[in-house]
mmCIF file of C-alpha atoms in Angstrom:
data_model
loop_
_atom_site.group_PDB
_atom_site.id
_atom_site.type_symbol
_atom_site.label_atom_id
_atom_site.label_comp_id
_atom_site.label_asym_id
_atom_site.label_seq_id
_atom_site.Cartn_x
_atom_site.Cartn_y
_atom_site.Cartn_z
ATOM 1 C CA MET A 1 -17.336 9.956 -20.270
ATOM 2 C CA GLY A 2 -19.183 8.487 -17.273
ATOM 3 C CA PRO A 3 -19.730 9.709 -13.686
ATOM 4 C CA GLY A 4 -16.469 10.917 -12.187
ATOM 5 C CA ALA A 5 -14.714 11.318 -15.507
ATOM 6 C CA GLU A 6 -13.703 14.908 -14.867
ATOM 7 C CA ARG A 7 -12.252 14.015 -11.482
ATOM 8 C CA ALA A 8 -10.378 11.059 -13.023
ATOM 9 C CA ILE A 9 -8.862 13.221 -15.724
ATOM 10 C CA ALA A 10 -7.871 15.904 -13.258
ATOM 11 C CA GLY A 11 -6.141 13.275 -11.077
ATOM 12 C CA ALA A 12 -4.311 11.561 -13.944
ATOM 13 C CA PRO A 13 -1.060 13.550 -13.642
ATOM 14 C CA ALA A 14 -0.656 12.743 -9.941
ATOM 15 C CA LEU A 15 -1.594 9.105 -10.600
ATOM 16 C CA LEU A 16 1.286 8.931 -13.092
ATOM 17 C CA GLY A 17 3.683 10.536 -10.626
ATOM 18 C CA ALA A 18 3.898 13.926 -12.374
ATOM 19 C CA HIS A 19 4.177 15.755 -9.033
ATOM 20 C CA ASP A 20 6.728 13.371 -7.562
ATOM 21 C CA ASP A 21 9.926 15.382 -7.071
ATOM 22 C CA TRP A 22 13.166 13.375 -6.918
ATOM 23 C CA SER A 23 15.488 16.400 -7.040
ATOM 24 C CA GLY A 24 16.453 16.070 -3.401
ATOM 25 C CA PHE A 25 17.165 12.377 -3.734
ATOM 26 C CA ASP A 26 19.227 12.939 -6.883
ATOM 27 C CA SER A 27 21.204 15.880 -5.538
ATOM 28 C CA PRO A 28 24.962 15.192 -5.439
ATOM 29 C CA ALA A 29 25.242 15.557 -1.649
ATOM 30 C CA PHE A 30 22.385 13.116 -0.995
ATOM 31 C CA ALA A 31 23.369 10.655 -3.691
ATOM 32 C CA ASP A 32 26.928 10.479 -2.334
ATOM 33 C CA SER A 33 25.527 9.254 0.983
ATOM 34 C CA LEU A 34 23.829 6.275 -0.564
ATOM 35 C CA PRO A 35 25.255 2.743 -0.731
ATOM 36 C CA PRO A 36 26.439 1.649 -4.201
ATOM 37 C CA ARG A 37 23.508 -0.807 -4.519
ATOM 38 C CA ILE A 38 20.972 1.987 -4.167
ATOM 39 C CA LYS A 39 22.861 4.383 -6.446
ATOM 40 C CA ASP A 40 23.030 1.726 -9.142
ATOM 41 C CA ALA A 41 19.331 0.939 -8.840
ATOM 42 C CA ARG A 42 18.462 4.592 -9.185
ATOM 43 C CA ARG A 43 20.696 4.929 -12.254
ATOM 44 C CA ARG A 44 18.857 1.983 -13.869
ATOM 45 C CA ASN A 45 15.419 3.309 -12.797
ATOM 46 C CA SER A 46 15.814 7.028 -13.313
ATOM 47 C CA ALA A 47 12.212 7.369 -14.601
ATOM 48 C CA LEU A 48 10.559 5.862 -11.514
ATOM 49 C CA ARG A 49 7.822 7.998 -9.977
ATOM 50 C CA LEU A 50 5.702 7.434 -6.884
ATOM 51 C CA PRO A 51 2.035 7.728 -7.894
ATOM 52 C CA ALA A 52 -0.537 9.484 -5.795
ATOM 53 C CA THR A 53 -4.072 8.189 -6.141
ATOM 54 C CA GLY A 54 -5.754 10.734 -3.853
ATOM 55 C CA ARG A 55 -8.452 8.101 -3.062
ATOM 56 C CA MET A 56 -8.399 7.257 0.630
ATOM 57 C CA VAL A 57 -11.150 4.614 0.937
ATOM 58 C CA ASP A 58 -10.027 2.787 -2.189
ATOM 59 C CA SER A 59 -6.537 2.516 -0.690
ATOM 60 C CA LEU A 60 -7.611 1.852 2.906
ATOM 61 C CA ILE A 61 -9.642 -1.295 2.145
ATOM 62 C CA PRO A 62 -6.840 -3.240 0.419
ATOM 63 C CA ALA A 63 -4.418 -2.151 3.107
ATOM 64 C CA ILE A 64 -6.691 -3.299 5.943
ATOM 65 C CA LEU A 65 -7.204 -6.610 4.135
ATOM 66 C CA GLU A 66 -3.416 -7.068 4.159
ATOM 67 C CA GLN A 67 -3.153 -6.808 7.963
ATOM 68 C CA LYS A 68 -1.651 -9.867 9.646
ATOM 69 C CA VAL A 69 -2.056 -12.159 6.550
ATOM 70 C CA THR A 70 -0.047 -13.031 3.501
ATOM 71 C CA VAL A 71 -0.271 -10.968 0.358
ATOM 72 C CA ILE A 72 -1.800 -13.982 -1.425
ATOM 73 C CA GLU A 73 -4.647 -14.246 1.143
ATOM 74 C CA ALA A 74 -5.316 -10.506 1.024
ATOM 75 C CA HIS A 75 -5.397 -10.310 -2.814
ATOM 76 C CA ARG A 76 -7.569 -13.416 -3.004
ATOM 77 C CA GLY A 77 -10.138 -11.955 -0.626
ATOM 78 C CA TYR A 78 -10.147 -8.566 -2.315
ATOM 79 C CA ALA A 79 -10.573 -10.133 -5.748
ATOM 80 C CA ARG A 80 -13.567 -12.204 -4.619
ATOM 81 C CA LEU A 81 -15.249 -9.171 -3.078
ATOM 82 C CA LEU A 82 -14.543 -7.031 -6.076
ATOM 83 C CA ARG A 83 -15.948 -9.586 -8.531
ATOM 84 C CA LYS A 84 -19.113 -10.064 -6.488
ATOM 85 C CA PHE A 85 -19.851 -6.523 -5.331
ATOM 86 C CA GLY A 86 -17.978 -4.292 -7.777
ATOM 87 C CA SER A 87 -19.506 -2.788 -10.914
ATOM 88 C CA PRO A 88 -18.537 -3.356 -14.535
ATOM 89 C CA ALA A 89 -16.023 -0.788 -15.690
ATOM 90 C CA PRO A 90 -17.341 1.956 -17.960
ATOM 91 C CA GLY A 91 -17.184 0.843 -21.601
ATOM 92 C CA VAL A 92 -17.326 -2.918 -20.860
ATOM 93 C CA GLY A 93 -19.417 -4.463 -23.613
ATOM 94 C CA THR A 94 -19.129 -1.475 -25.932
ATOM 95 C CA HIS A 95 -15.345 -1.345 -26.508
ATOM 96 C CA ALA A 96 -13.547 -4.519 -27.558
ATOM 97 C CA GLN A 97 -10.289 -3.403 -25.977
ATOM 98 C CA ILE A 98 -11.796 -3.242 -22.470
ATOM 99 C CA PRO A 99 -11.724 -6.706 -20.793
ATOM 100 C CA ALA A 100 -15.161 -7.980 -19.857
ATOM 101 C CA GLU A 101 -13.975 -8.906 -16.372
ATOM 102 C CA LEU A 102 -12.699 -5.398 -15.494
ATOM 103 C CA ARG A 103 -14.460 -4.161 -12.360
ATOM 104 C CA VAL A 104 -14.794 -0.864 -10.490
ATOM 105 C CA ALA A 105 -14.427 -1.065 -6.741
ATOM 106 C CA PRO A 106 -17.626 -0.715 -4.672
ATOM 107 C CA THR A 107 -18.612 2.673 -3.292
ATOM 108 C CA PRO A 108 -18.357 3.209 0.508
ATOM 109 C CA GLN A 109 -22.106 2.591 0.715
ATOM 110 C CA GLN A 110 -21.802 -0.657 -1.232
ATOM 111 C CA TRP A 111 -18.882 -1.850 0.923
ATOM 112 C CA ALA A 112 -20.897 -1.088 4.059
ATOM 113 C CA ALA A 113 -23.797 -3.209 2.782
ATOM 114 C CA ILE A 114 -21.744 -6.383 2.410
ATOM 115 C CA PRO A 115 -23.067 -8.936 4.995
ATOM 116 C CA SER A 116 -20.774 -10.549 7.496
ATOM 117 C CA TRP A 117 -20.934 -13.988 5.878
ATOM 118 C CA GLU A 118 -19.602 -12.614 2.592
ATOM 119 C CA TRP A 119 -16.564 -11.234 4.373
ATOM 120 C CA HIS A 120 -16.065 -14.661 5.930
ATOM 121 C CA ALA A 121 -16.464 -16.380 2.558
ATOM 122 C CA ALA A 122 -13.729 -14.095 1.196
ATOM 123 C CA GLY A 123 -11.382 -15.202 3.986
ATOM 124 C CA VAL A 124 -11.606 -11.888 5.863
ATOM 125 C CA GLY A 125 -11.743 -12.417 9.584
ATOM 126 C CA PRO A 126 -14.058 -10.389 11.901
ATOM 127 C CA GLN A 127 -11.260 -8.136 13.193
ATOM 128 C CA ARG A 128 -10.379 -6.848 9.742
ATOM 129 C CA SER A 129 -13.973 -6.575 8.537
ATOM 130 C CA ALA A 130 -14.917 -4.684 11.721
ATOM 131 C CA THR A 131 -12.030 -2.238 11.098
ATOM 132 C CA ILE A 132 -13.319 -1.689 7.536
ATOM 133 C CA MET A 133 -16.839 -0.995 8.830
ATOM 134 C CA ARG A 134 -15.589 1.477 11.413
ATOM 135 C CA MET A 135 -13.557 3.242 8.718
ATOM 136 C CA LEU A 136 -16.518 3.413 6.346
ATOM 137 C CA ARG A 137 -18.618 5.295 8.891
ATOM 138 C CA SER A 138 -16.094 8.171 8.468
ATOM 139 C CA SER A 139 -15.589 7.697 4.697
ATOM 140 C CA SER A 140 -16.618 11.201 3.632
ATOM 141 C CA GLY A 141 -14.269 12.802 6.086
ATOM 142 C CA LEU A 142 -11.486 10.405 5.270
ATOM 143 C CA GLU A 143 -11.478 11.433 1.603
ATOM 144 C CA ARG A 144 -10.620 14.981 2.706
ATOM 145 C CA LEU A 145 -7.392 13.680 4.195
ATOM 146 C CA ALA A 146 -6.023 13.363 0.668
ATOM 147 C CA GLN A 147 -5.659 17.198 0.715
ATOM 148 C CA LEU A 148 -3.479 17.177 3.860
ATOM 149 C CA PRO A 149 0.245 16.519 4.013
ATOM 150 C CA ALA A 150 0.958 12.787 4.154
ATOM 151 C CA GLU A 151 2.339 12.760 7.688
ATOM 152 C CA GLU A 152 -0.687 14.579 9.070
ATOM 153 C CA ALA A 153 -3.068 12.376 7.127
ATOM 154 C CA GLY A 154 -1.319 9.307 8.510
ATOM 155 C CA ARG A 155 -1.753 10.545 12.094
ATOM 156 C CA LYS A 156 -5.455 11.211 11.583
ATOM 157 C CA LEU A 157 -5.966 7.771 10.081
ATOM 158 C CA GLN A 158 -4.604 6.227 13.237
ATOM 159 C CA SER A 159 -7.453 7.763 15.282
ATOM 160 C CA ILE A 160 -9.676 4.918 13.895
ATOM 161 C CA PRO A 161 -9.349 1.766 16.044
ATOM 162 C CA GLY A 162 -7.705 -0.994 14.019
ATOM 163 C CA ILE A 163 -5.622 1.395 11.885
ATOM 164 C CA GLY A 164 -2.042 1.611 13.149
ATOM 165 C CA VAL A 165 1.251 2.928 11.878
ATOM 166 C CA TRP A 166 1.695 0.120 9.360
ATOM 167 C CA THR A 167 -1.683 0.602 7.678
ATOM 168 C CA ALA A 168 -1.372 4.380 7.731
ATOM 169 C CA ALA A 169 2.004 4.182 6.064
ATOM 170 C CA GLU A 170 0.793 1.715 3.397
ATOM 171 C CA VAL A 171 -2.131 4.038 2.647
ATOM 172 C CA THR A 172 -0.222 7.309 2.418
ATOM 173 C CA GLN A 173 2.366 5.698 0.165
ATOM 174 C CA ARG A 174 -0.489 5.053 -2.248
ATOM 175 C CA THR A 175 -2.669 8.108 -1.769
ATOM 176 C CA HIS A 176 0.031 10.761 -1.419
ATOM 177 C CA GLY A 177 2.998 9.207 -3.125
ATOM 178 C CA ASP A 178 4.650 9.605 0.323
ATOM 179 C CA PRO A 179 8.466 9.523 -0.173
ATOM 180 C CA ASP A 180 9.314 8.983 3.508
ATOM 181 C CA GLN A 181 6.801 6.884 5.522
ATOM 182 C CA VAL A 182 8.053 3.428 6.460
ATOM 183 C CA ALA A 183 5.658 0.508 7.074
ATOM 184 C CA VAL A 184 6.778 -0.272 10.617
ATOM 185 C CA GLY A 185 5.383 -3.607 11.779
ATOM 186 C CA ASP A 186 5.673 -5.290 8.361
ATOM 187 C CA PHE A 187 6.368 -9.047 8.641
ATOM 188 C CA HIS A 188 9.369 -8.951 6.246
ATOM 189 C CA LEU A 189 10.515 -5.344 5.800
ATOM 190 C CA ALA A 190 12.792 -4.836 8.806
ATOM 191 C CA ALA A 191 14.769 -8.011 8.164
ATOM 192 C CA TYR A 192 15.054 -7.167 4.466
ATOM 193 C CA VAL A 193 16.358 -3.655 5.092
ATOM 194 C CA GLY A 194 18.723 -4.983 7.750
ATOM 195 C CA TRP A 195 20.253 -7.608 5.445
ATOM 196 C CA ALA A 196 20.513 -5.085 2.616
ATOM 197 C CA LEU A 197 22.112 -2.312 4.606
ATOM 198 C CA ALA A 198 23.863 -4.017 7.521
ATOM 199 C CA GLY A 199 24.307 -7.627 6.430
ATOM 200 C CA LYS A 200 22.100 -8.895 9.292
ATOM 201 C CA ALA A 201 18.460 -9.102 10.352
ATOM 202 C CA VAL A 202 17.185 -6.211 12.504
ATOM 203 C CA ASP A 203 13.903 -5.356 14.184
ATOM 204 C CA ASP A 204 11.782 -2.279 13.435
ATOM 205 C CA ALA A 205 13.829 -0.027 15.705
ATOM 206 C CA GLY A 206 17.030 -1.224 14.012
ATOM 207 C CA MET A 207 15.513 -0.595 10.560
ATOM 208 C CA LEU A 208 14.538 2.961 11.464
ATOM 209 C CA GLU A 209 18.033 3.543 12.793
ATOM 210 C CA LEU A 210 19.591 2.334 9.561
ATOM 211 C CA LEU A 211 17.246 4.553 7.473
ATOM 212 C CA GLU A 212 17.540 7.665 9.691
ATOM 213 C CA PRO A 213 20.362 9.283 7.634
ATOM 214 C CA TRP A 214 17.873 9.496 4.739
ATOM 215 C CA ARG A 215 14.860 10.755 6.666
ATOM 216 C CA GLY A 216 12.518 12.489 4.247
ATOM 217 C CA GLN A 217 13.448 10.032 1.507
ATOM 218 C CA ARG A 218 13.241 6.713 3.372
ATOM 219 C CA GLN A 219 10.474 5.223 1.235
ATOM 220 C CA ARG A 220 12.470 6.073 -1.908
ATOM 221 C CA VAL A 221 15.502 4.307 -0.395
ATOM 222 C CA ILE A 222 13.370 1.213 0.277
ATOM 223 C CA ARG A 223 11.990 1.267 -3.260
ATOM 224 C CA MET A 224 15.498 1.451 -4.692
ATOM 225 C CA LEU A 225 16.571 -1.495 -2.531
ATOM 226 C CA GLN A 226 13.675 -3.522 -3.860
ATOM 227 C CA LEU A 227 14.517 -2.563 -7.425
ATOM 228 C CA SER A 228 18.177 -3.436 -6.901
ATOM 229 C CA GLY A 229 17.319 -7.111 -7.047
ATOM 230 C CA PHE A 230 18.656 -7.780 -3.503
ATOM 231 C CA ARG A 231 17.179 -10.857 -1.797
ATOM 232 C CA LYS A 232 17.719 -11.530 1.845
ATOM 233 C CA PRO A 233 18.701 -15.002 3.071
ATOM 234 C CA THR A 234 15.783 -17.287 3.836
ATOM 235 C CA PHE A 235 15.660 -19.476 6.950
ATOM 236 C CA GLY A 236 12.973 -22.033 7.848
ATOM 237 C CA PRO A 237 9.478 -22.354 6.503
ATOM 238 C CA ARG A 238 7.466 -19.503 5.029
ATOM 239 C CA MET A 239 4.408 -18.095 6.748
ATOM 240 C CA SER A 240 1.604 -20.520 6.093
ATOM 241 C CA ILE A 241 -1.610 -19.549 4.328
ATOM 242 C CA ALA A 242 -4.644 -20.333 6.488
ATOM 243 C CA ASP A 243 -8.071 -20.777 4.899
ATOM 244 C CA HIS A 244 -10.946 -20.531 7.446
ATOM 245 C CA ARG A 245 -13.686 -19.931 4.890
ATOM 246 C CA ARG A 246 -15.317 -23.340 5.512
ATOM 247 C CA HIS A 247 -15.121 -23.167 9.276
#
């Protein structure tokens, strides 16, 4: 039982999706409106729940790191920063079942103290690191957004320069278990949804039009599409991974 243990225990049910209500999605009228692929995925994943972490800063930093880069680049940079500036997890060294490399993310104050060259060494460009620094100046207020409805929290997040609709949606999906917000602006998502639902690639506007009949449950629909095993056709080369750390 270390610092924050009581808060962690209190948040465990939401983290496991205990408050995630699928009754509307599973109602006969709504289910009948879904394509067979989604209905089958829901049948095979009936226990799925959307977790809600309630931790705004801990969700914002990975989401900002994912802006405009590949997932591999973002995860690589976050892992480097976590290993160097995070803290050993409680119990490391005293319990054999806790991996020695398990780390706790830095506090807002520790993130803010990371020098610019360390962000560069982690492959994080100045635009993303500057957005993180701006966000950290409001970290205490941002944590209170976890108590607001997801849509309102997302709007308030976008008042910070560098945080747009995509980042806000990615964050509220994690912090609130938001069942509806769609990550508009994602490099792959619109085309994926278009091919899955219409048999062709679409842009963001087209994706939102396809998902409109299920407003309120759009994120659940996307999750079911992803769990259905559907893969969109691939054309041309993948987005390249740039490494500017030695520049």
